[in-house]
mmCIF file of C-alpha atoms in Angstrom:
data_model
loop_
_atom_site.group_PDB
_atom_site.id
_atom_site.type_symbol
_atom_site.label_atom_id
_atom_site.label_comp_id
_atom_site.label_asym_id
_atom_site.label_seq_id
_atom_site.Cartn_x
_atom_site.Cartn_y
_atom_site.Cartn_z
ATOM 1 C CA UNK A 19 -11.014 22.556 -6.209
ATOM 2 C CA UNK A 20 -13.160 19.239 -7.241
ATOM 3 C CA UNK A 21 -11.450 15.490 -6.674
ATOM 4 C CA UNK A 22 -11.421 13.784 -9.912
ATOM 5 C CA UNK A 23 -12.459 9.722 -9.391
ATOM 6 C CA UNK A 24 -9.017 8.725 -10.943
ATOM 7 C CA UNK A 25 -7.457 11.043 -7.741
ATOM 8 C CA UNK A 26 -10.179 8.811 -5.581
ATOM 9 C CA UNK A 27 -9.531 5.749 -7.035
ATOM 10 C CA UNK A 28 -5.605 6.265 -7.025
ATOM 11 C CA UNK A 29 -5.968 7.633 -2.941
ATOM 12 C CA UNK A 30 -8.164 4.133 -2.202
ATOM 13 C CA UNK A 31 -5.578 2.245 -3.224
ATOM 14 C CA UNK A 32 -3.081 3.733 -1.579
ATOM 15 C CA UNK A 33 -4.538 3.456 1.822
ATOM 16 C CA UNK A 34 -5.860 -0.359 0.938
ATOM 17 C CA UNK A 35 -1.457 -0.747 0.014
ATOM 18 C CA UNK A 36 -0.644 0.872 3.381
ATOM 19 C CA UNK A 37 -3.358 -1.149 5.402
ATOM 20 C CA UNK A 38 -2.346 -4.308 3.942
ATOM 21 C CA UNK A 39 1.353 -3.286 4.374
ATOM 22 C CA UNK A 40 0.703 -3.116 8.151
ATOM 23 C CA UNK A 41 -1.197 -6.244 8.448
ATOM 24 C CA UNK A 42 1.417 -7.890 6.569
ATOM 25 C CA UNK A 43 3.963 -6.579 9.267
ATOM 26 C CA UNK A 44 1.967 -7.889 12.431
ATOM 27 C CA UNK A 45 0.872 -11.014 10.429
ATOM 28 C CA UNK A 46 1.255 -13.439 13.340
ATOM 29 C CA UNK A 47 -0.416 -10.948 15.813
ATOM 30 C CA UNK A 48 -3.924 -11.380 13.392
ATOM 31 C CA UNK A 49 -4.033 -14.832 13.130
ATOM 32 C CA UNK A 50 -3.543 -15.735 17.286
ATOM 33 C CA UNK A 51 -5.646 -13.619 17.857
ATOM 34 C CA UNK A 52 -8.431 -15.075 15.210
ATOM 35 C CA UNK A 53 -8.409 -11.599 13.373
ATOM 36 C CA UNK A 54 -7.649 -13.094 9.974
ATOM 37 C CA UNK A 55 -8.288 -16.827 8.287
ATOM 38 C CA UNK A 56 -5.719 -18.403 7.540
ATOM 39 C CA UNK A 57 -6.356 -18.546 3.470
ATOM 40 C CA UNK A 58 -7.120 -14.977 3.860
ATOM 41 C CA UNK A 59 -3.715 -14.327 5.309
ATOM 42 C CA UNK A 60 -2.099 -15.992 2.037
ATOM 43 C CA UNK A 61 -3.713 -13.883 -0.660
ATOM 44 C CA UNK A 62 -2.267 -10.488 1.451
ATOM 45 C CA UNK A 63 0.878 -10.711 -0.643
ATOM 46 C CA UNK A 64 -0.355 -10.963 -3.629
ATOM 47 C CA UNK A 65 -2.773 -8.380 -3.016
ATOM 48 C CA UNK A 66 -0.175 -5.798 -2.071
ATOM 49 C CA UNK A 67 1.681 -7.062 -5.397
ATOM 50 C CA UNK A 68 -1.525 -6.382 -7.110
ATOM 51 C CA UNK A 69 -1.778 -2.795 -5.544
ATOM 52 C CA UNK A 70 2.049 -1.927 -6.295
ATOM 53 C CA UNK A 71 1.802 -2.811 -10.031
ATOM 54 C CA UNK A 72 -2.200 -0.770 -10.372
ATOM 55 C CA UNK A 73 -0.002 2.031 -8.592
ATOM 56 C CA UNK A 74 3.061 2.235 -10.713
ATOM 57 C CA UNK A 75 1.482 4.734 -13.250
ATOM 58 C CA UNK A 76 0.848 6.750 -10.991
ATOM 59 C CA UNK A 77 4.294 6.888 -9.026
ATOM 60 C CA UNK A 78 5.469 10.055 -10.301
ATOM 61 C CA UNK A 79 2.279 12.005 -9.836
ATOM 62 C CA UNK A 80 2.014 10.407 -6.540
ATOM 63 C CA UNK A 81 5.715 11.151 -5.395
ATOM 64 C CA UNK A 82 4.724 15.248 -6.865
ATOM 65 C CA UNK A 83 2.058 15.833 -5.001
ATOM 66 C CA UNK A 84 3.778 14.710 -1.660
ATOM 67 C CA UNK A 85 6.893 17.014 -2.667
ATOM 68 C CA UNK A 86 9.103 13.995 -2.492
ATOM 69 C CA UNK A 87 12.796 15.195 -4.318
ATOM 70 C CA UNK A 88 14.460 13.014 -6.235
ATOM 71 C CA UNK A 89 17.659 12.970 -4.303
ATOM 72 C CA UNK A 90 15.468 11.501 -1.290
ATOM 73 C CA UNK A 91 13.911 8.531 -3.369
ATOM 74 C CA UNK A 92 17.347 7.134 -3.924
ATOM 75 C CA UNK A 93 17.396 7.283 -0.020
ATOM 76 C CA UNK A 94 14.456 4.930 0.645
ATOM 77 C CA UNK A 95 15.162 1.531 1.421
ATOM 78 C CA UNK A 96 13.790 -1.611 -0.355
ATOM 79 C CA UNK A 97 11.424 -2.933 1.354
#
């Protein structure tokens, strides 16, 4: 079966959400270490905002195709 570019484009930002989740996480590790400016450091949050809301239309189809149940969503904690 083919890909379609919305399943490419929606599977982009996904990973860019999770990569930016992690470097969010271990924040202060990037910028001792020179990794990351500091003014690009302060637009990571509202790039992950960004991501979450260009994501939301897809939540359901996303949360389907990983065979997520419902019962289990209600188990996730906020982050």
């Amino acid at each position: 079966s083919t890909v379609s570019q919305n399943e490419v484009n929606v599977l982009k930002k996904l990973c860019d959400l999770f990569a930016l989740f992690l470097i969010q996480k271990d924040l202060g590790y990037f910028l001792i270490h020179d990794c990351l400016h500091t003014t690009t450091a302060a637009t990571i949050k509202s790039k992950i905002e960004s991501l979450n809301e260009a994501l939301k239309p897809e939540c359901v189809a996303l949360i389907d195709s990983f065979g997520v149940q419902a019962e289990d969503i209600m188990e996730i904690p906020a982050m």
